[in-house]
Coordinates of C-alpha atoms in Angstrom, one line a residue:
M1 CA 135.3 112.8 157.4
A2 CA 137.7 115.5 158.6
R3 CA 139.9 114.7 155.6
F4 CA 137.0 115.3 153.1
E5 CA 136.0 118.5 155.0
G6 CA 139.6 119.7 154.7
Q7 CA 139.7 119.0 151.0
A8 CA 136.4 120.8 150.5
R9 CA 137.6 123.8 152.4
R10 CA 140.8 124.0 150.4
K11 CA 138.8 123.8 147.2
R12 CA 136.5 126.7 148.4
V13 CA 139.5 128.8 149.3
A14 CA 141.2 128.1 145.9
G15 CA 138.0 128.9 144.1
T16 CA 137.6 132.1 146.0
A17 CA 141.2 133.1 145.4
F18 CA 140.8 132.4 141.6
R19 CA 137.7 134.5 141.5
I20 CA 139.5 137.4 143.3
V21 CA 142.4 137.1 140.9
C22 CA 140.1 137.2 137.8
I23 CA 138.0 140.1 139.0
G24 CA 141.2 142.0 140.0
G25 CA 142.7 141.4 136.6
T26 CA 139.5 142.6 135.0
L27 CA 139.6 145.8 137.0
I28 CA 143.2 146.4 136.0
A29 CA 142.4 145.8 132.4
L30 CA 139.4 148.1 132.5
W31 CA 141.6 150.9 134.0
W32 CA 144.1 150.3 131.2
F33 CA 141.6 150.5 128.4
L34 CA 139.7 153.4 129.9
R35 CA 142.7 155.7 130.4
G36 CA 142.1 159.1 128.7
L37 CA 138.4 158.4 128.0
D38 CA 136.7 161.3 126.4
V39 CA 133.2 161.3 127.8
A40 CA 131.9 163.8 125.3
R41 CA 133.0 161.7 122.4
L42 CA 131.4 158.6 124.0
T43 CA 128.2 160.4 124.6
S44 CA 128.2 161.7 121.0
A45 CA 128.8 158.1 119.7
L46 CA 125.8 156.8 121.7
R47 CA 123.5 159.6 120.6
Q48 CA 124.3 159.1 116.9
A49 CA 123.5 155.4 117.1
A50 CA 121.0 154.4 114.4
P51 CA 117.8 153.2 116.1
G52 CA 116.8 150.8 113.3
P53 CA 119.8 148.4 113.6
L54 CA 119.5 148.7 117.4
A55 CA 115.9 147.5 117.4
L56 CA 116.9 144.7 115.1
A57 CA 119.7 143.7 117.6
M58 CA 117.1 143.6 120.4
L59 CA 114.9 141.4 118.3
F60 CA 117.8 139.0 117.7
G61 CA 118.3 138.8 121.4
V62 CA 114.7 137.9 122.1
L63 CA 114.8 135.3 119.4
G64 CA 118.0 133.9 120.9
H65 CA 116.2 133.0 124.1
G66 CA 113.5 131.1 122.2
V67 CA 116.2 129.2 120.2
R68 CA 117.9 128.2 123.5
A69 CA 114.6 127.0 124.9
W70 CA 114.1 125.0 121.7
G71 CA 117.5 123.4 122.2
W72 CA 116.5 122.3 125.7
S73 CA 113.3 120.7 124.3
I74 CA 115.4 118.7 121.8
M75 CA 117.9 117.5 124.5
L76 CA 115.2 116.6 127.1
A77 CA 113.2 114.5 124.7
P78 CA 112.3 111.7 124.4
R79 CA 112.3 111.0 128.2
H80 CA 110.9 114.4 129.2
H81 CA 108.4 116.7 127.4
P82 CA 108.1 120.1 129.1
P83 CA 106.0 122.5 127.1
F84 CA 108.0 125.0 125.1
G85 CA 106.5 128.0 126.9
R86 CA 107.6 126.5 130.2
L87 CA 111.1 126.0 128.9
L88 CA 111.3 129.5 127.6
R89 CA 110.2 130.8 131.0
F90 CA 112.8 128.7 132.7
E91 CA 115.4 130.0 130.3
L92 CA 114.6 133.6 131.0
T93 CA 114.4 132.9 134.8
S94 CA 117.8 131.2 135.0
Q95 CA 119.4 133.8 132.8
A96 CA 118.1 136.5 135.1
A97 CA 119.3 134.7 138.2
S98 CA 122.8 134.3 136.6
A99 CA 122.8 138.0 135.7
I100 CA 122.2 139.3 139.2
T101 CA 124.2 136.8 141.3
P102 CA 128.0 136.7 141.4
A103 CA 128.0 132.8 141.4
R104 CA 125.8 132.5 138.3
A105 CA 123.2 130.6 140.3
G106 CA 120.8 130.5 137.3
E107 CA 121.8 127.0 136.2
G108 CA 121.3 125.6 139.7
L109 CA 117.9 127.2 139.7
R110 CA 117.2 125.5 136.4
V111 CA 118.0 122.2 138.0
W112 CA 115.4 122.8 140.7
L113 CA 112.8 124.1 138.3
L114 CA 112.9 121.2 135.9
H115 CA 112.9 118.7 138.8
R116 CA 109.9 120.4 140.5
S117 CA 107.8 120.8 137.3
D118 CA 108.7 117.7 135.2
E119 CA 110.7 115.4 137.6
V120 CA 113.8 115.7 135.5
P121 CA 116.7 114.2 137.6
A122 CA 119.3 116.7 138.8
A123 CA 122.1 114.7 137.2
T124 CA 120.3 114.8 133.8
T125 CA 119.9 118.5 133.9
G126 CA 123.5 119.0 135.1
A127 CA 124.8 116.9 132.2
L128 CA 122.6 118.8 129.7
I129 CA 123.8 122.1 131.1
G130 CA 127.4 121.1 130.3
I131 CA 126.4 119.8 126.9
K132 CA 124.5 123.0 126.1
K133 CA 127.6 125.1 126.8
L134 CA 129.7 122.7 124.7
F135 CA 127.4 123.0 121.8
E136 CA 127.4 126.7 122.1
G137 CA 131.2 126.5 122.0
V138 CA 130.8 124.5 118.8
G139 CA 128.6 127.2 117.3
L140 CA 131.2 129.9 118.2
A141 CA 133.9 127.8 116.6
V142 CA 131.9 127.3 113.4
L143 CA 131.4 131.1 113.1
A144 CA 134.8 132.2 114.1
L145 CA 136.9 129.6 112.3
P146 CA 137.1 131.6 109.0
A147 CA 138.3 134.7 110.8
P148 CA 142.1 133.8 110.7
W149 CA 142.0 133.6 106.9
L150 CA 139.5 136.5 106.2
V151 CA 140.7 139.2 108.7
E152 CA 144.2 140.4 107.7
A153 CA 144.6 142.5 110.8
L154 CA 144.2 139.5 113.1
P155 CA 147.6 138.4 114.7
G156 CA 148.7 134.8 113.9
W157 CA 148.5 133.7 117.5
A158 CA 144.8 134.8 117.7
G159 CA 144.0 132.8 114.7
N160 CA 145.8 129.8 116.2
A161 CA 143.7 130.2 119.3
V162 CA 140.5 130.1 117.3
L163 CA 141.7 127.0 115.5
L164 CA 142.7 125.3 118.7
F165 CA 139.3 126.1 120.3
A166 CA 137.5 124.6 117.3
I167 CA 139.5 121.4 117.4
T168 CA 138.9 121.1 121.2
M169 CA 135.2 121.6 120.9
G170 CA 134.9 119.1 118.1
T171 CA 137.0 116.5 119.9
L172 CA 134.9 116.9 123.1
V173 CA 131.6 116.4 121.2
V174 CA 133.0 113.2 119.6
L175 CA 134.3 111.8 122.9
L176 CA 131.0 112.5 124.7
A177 CA 129.0 111.0 121.9
V178 CA 131.1 107.8 122.2
Y179 CA 130.8 107.8 126.0
A180 CA 127.0 108.3 125.9
R181 CA 126.7 105.1 123.8
R182 CA 128.7 102.9 126.2
D183 CA 126.8 100.1 128.0
R184 CA 126.8 101.1 131.7
S185 CA 124.2 98.5 132.8
R186 CA 126.9 96.5 134.7
S187 CA 128.7 99.5 136.2
R188 CA 128.1 100.5 139.8
P189 CA 125.6 103.3 140.5
S190 CA 127.5 106.6 140.9
I191 CA 127.2 110.2 140.1
V192 CA 129.4 109.7 137.0
R193 CA 127.0 107.0 135.7
R194 CA 124.0 109.2 136.3
L195 CA 125.7 112.1 134.5
G196 CA 126.5 109.7 131.6
D197 CA 122.8 108.5 131.6
G198 CA 121.8 112.2 131.2
L199 CA 123.5 112.3 127.8
Y200 CA 120.9 109.9 126.4
F201 CA 119.9 112.2 123.5
M202 CA 123.4 111.9 122.1
R203 CA 122.7 108.2 121.3
D204 CA 120.4 109.3 118.5
N205 CA 122.4 110.6 115.6
R206 CA 119.6 112.7 114.2
R207 CA 118.7 114.3 117.5
L208 CA 122.4 115.0 118.1
A209 CA 122.7 116.7 114.7
V210 CA 119.6 118.8 115.2
A211 CA 120.7 119.9 118.7
L212 CA 124.1 121.0 117.2
V213 CA 122.3 122.9 114.3
V214 CA 120.0 124.7 116.8
A215 CA 123.0 125.7 118.9
V216 CA 124.8 127.1 115.9
F217 CA 121.7 128.9 114.9
G218 CA 121.6 130.5 118.4
E219 CA 125.1 131.7 118.0
M220 CA 124.3 133.1 114.5
L221 CA 121.6 135.2 116.1
D222 CA 124.2 136.6 118.5
L223 CA 126.5 137.3 115.6
A224 CA 123.6 139.1 113.7
A225 CA 123.2 141.3 116.8
V226 CA 126.9 142.1 116.8
V227 CA 126.7 143.1 113.1
A228 CA 123.6 145.2 113.7
I229 CA 125.1 147.1 116.6
Q230 CA 128.3 147.7 114.6
H231 CA 126.3 149.2 111.8
A232 CA 124.3 151.3 114.3
L233 CA 127.5 152.8 115.6
D234 CA 129.2 153.1 112.2
L235 CA 131.7 150.3 113.0
P236 CA 131.2 148.0 110.0
L237 CA 134.2 145.7 110.2
G238 CA 132.8 142.8 108.3
L239 CA 131.2 139.5 109.2
A240 CA 134.4 137.6 110.0
A241 CA 135.7 140.3 112.3
A242 CA 132.3 140.4 114.0
A243 CA 132.5 136.7 114.6
F244 CA 135.9 137.1 116.2
V245 CA 134.5 139.8 118.5
L246 CA 131.7 137.5 119.6
F247 CA 134.2 134.6 120.0
L248 CA 136.5 136.5 122.3
V249 CA 133.7 138.1 124.4
D250 CA 131.9 134.8 125.0
T251 CA 135.2 133.1 125.8
L252 CA 136.2 135.6 128.4
N253 CA 132.8 135.4 129.9
L254 CA 133.6 131.9 131.0
L255 CA 135.9 133.4 133.6
P256 CA 134.6 134.2 137.1
S257 CA 133.2 137.7 137.1
A258 CA 130.9 140.2 138.7
P259 CA 127.1 139.8 138.2
A260 CA 126.0 140.1 134.5
H261 CA 129.6 139.8 133.4
V262 CA 130.2 143.4 134.2
G263 CA 133.8 144.2 133.4
T264 CA 134.8 141.0 131.7
F265 CA 132.3 141.7 128.9
E266 CA 133.8 145.1 128.2
V267 CA 137.4 143.8 128.5
G268 CA 136.5 141.2 125.9
V269 CA 135.2 143.8 123.5
F270 CA 138.2 146.1 124.0
T271 CA 140.6 143.2 123.5
A272 CA 138.9 142.0 120.3
F273 CA 138.7 145.4 118.7
G274 CA 142.3 146.2 119.8
L275 CA 143.5 143.0 118.0
L276 CA 141.5 144.2 114.9
G277 CA 143.2 147.6 115.1
V278 CA 140.2 149.6 116.2
Q279 CA 140.2 151.7 119.4
G280 CA 138.5 154.8 120.9
E281 CA 135.3 155.8 122.4
A282 CA 133.2 154.1 119.7
V283 CA 134.5 150.8 120.9
L284 CA 133.3 151.5 124.5
A285 CA 130.0 152.6 123.0
F286 CA 129.7 149.3 121.2
A287 CA 130.6 147.4 124.4
L288 CA 127.9 149.2 126.4
V289 CA 125.2 148.8 123.8
F290 CA 126.1 145.1 123.1
H291 CA 126.1 144.4 126.9
L292 CA 122.8 146.1 127.3
Q293 CA 121.4 144.1 124.4
Q294 CA 122.5 140.9 126.0
V295 CA 121.0 141.5 129.5
L296 CA 118.0 143.7 128.8
T297 CA 115.5 140.9 127.9
Q298 CA 116.9 138.8 130.8
M299 CA 116.2 141.6 133.3
V300 CA 113.0 143.0 131.9
V301 CA 111.3 139.7 131.3
G302 CA 113.3 137.3 133.4
V303 CA 113.3 139.1 136.7
P304 CA 109.5 139.0 137.2
F305 CA 109.6 135.3 136.5
L306 CA 112.5 135.0 139.0
L307 CA 110.5 136.9 141.7
A308 CA 107.5 134.6 141.1
V309 CA 109.8 131.6 141.6
F310 CA 111.1 133.0 144.9
I311 CA 107.6 133.6 146.1
T312 CA 106.5 130.1 145.1
R313 CA 109.5 128.5 146.7
R314 CA 108.9 130.2 150.1
R315 CA 105.5 128.7 150.1
L316 CA 106.7 125.1 149.4
P317 CA 108.4 122.7 151.9
A318 CA 112.1 122.3 151.2
Q319 CA 112.7 119.5 148.7
E320 CA 116.0 118.2 147.3
P321 CA 116.2 117.2 143.7
A322 CA 116.7 113.5 143.2

């Protein structure tokens, strides 16, 4: 027992140290990018933003939450059938929880919500959370893959990184689809087996294909928002360049960060535009507006749902998901 406690303690220390390093690196990068910032020019860029494209970007953000809830409906069926409205509420609630907590606790909250409302096993939800992120990675890869050939300003190593990411995502999908179809009836009960059982929807080729298409569509809505915000701020770089910006921002957001990806989001934008040869206060204006577009619906709509969950949970006896 003492040995396992020691290993767990070392993992916690290592995880905390890694988080500190990532956040420290983010702060240093922010200082580097924001040196010599002209506040007046930043304010001017924000004031001159066209309201029409900004409203369109907000609409794409709202639709994106609906698409992600649709993806959950596809993955949970045929064993579980939560109503779409409930899944949308859970999506907004978990996104709000992840936005305001440093540990991104929203996915853990989703596990509890689905278990309490629809008796979805925790292992199943955990497996589907991982698959959902993988499918979103596939969507990013599909959109960003043409960038190395269509964006002349992009360095060769950046294009190679996109290509490597796409190959990795595709390989993981194939491997997990094969693993999901393995016969585990004779294997001993374990957490690995339960996680594998949670991939049941991947045994259906049609359902797997639809889930992938829905994930790609969700990323397309995010890309449309990027393009709309670029046009609102008079930064029309083209579709392929916009896809690369989205790719780099979402990739850096995988790193440990402050709540709502504060810092890492902006560093991702600065880095992407820098590789594209664009700098200045307009880039920071884009970063701020794009970040706001991403979190506004989570905070405005999701936080009231999150408060309702906290109130409900305080009234219920403590229960552990199965």
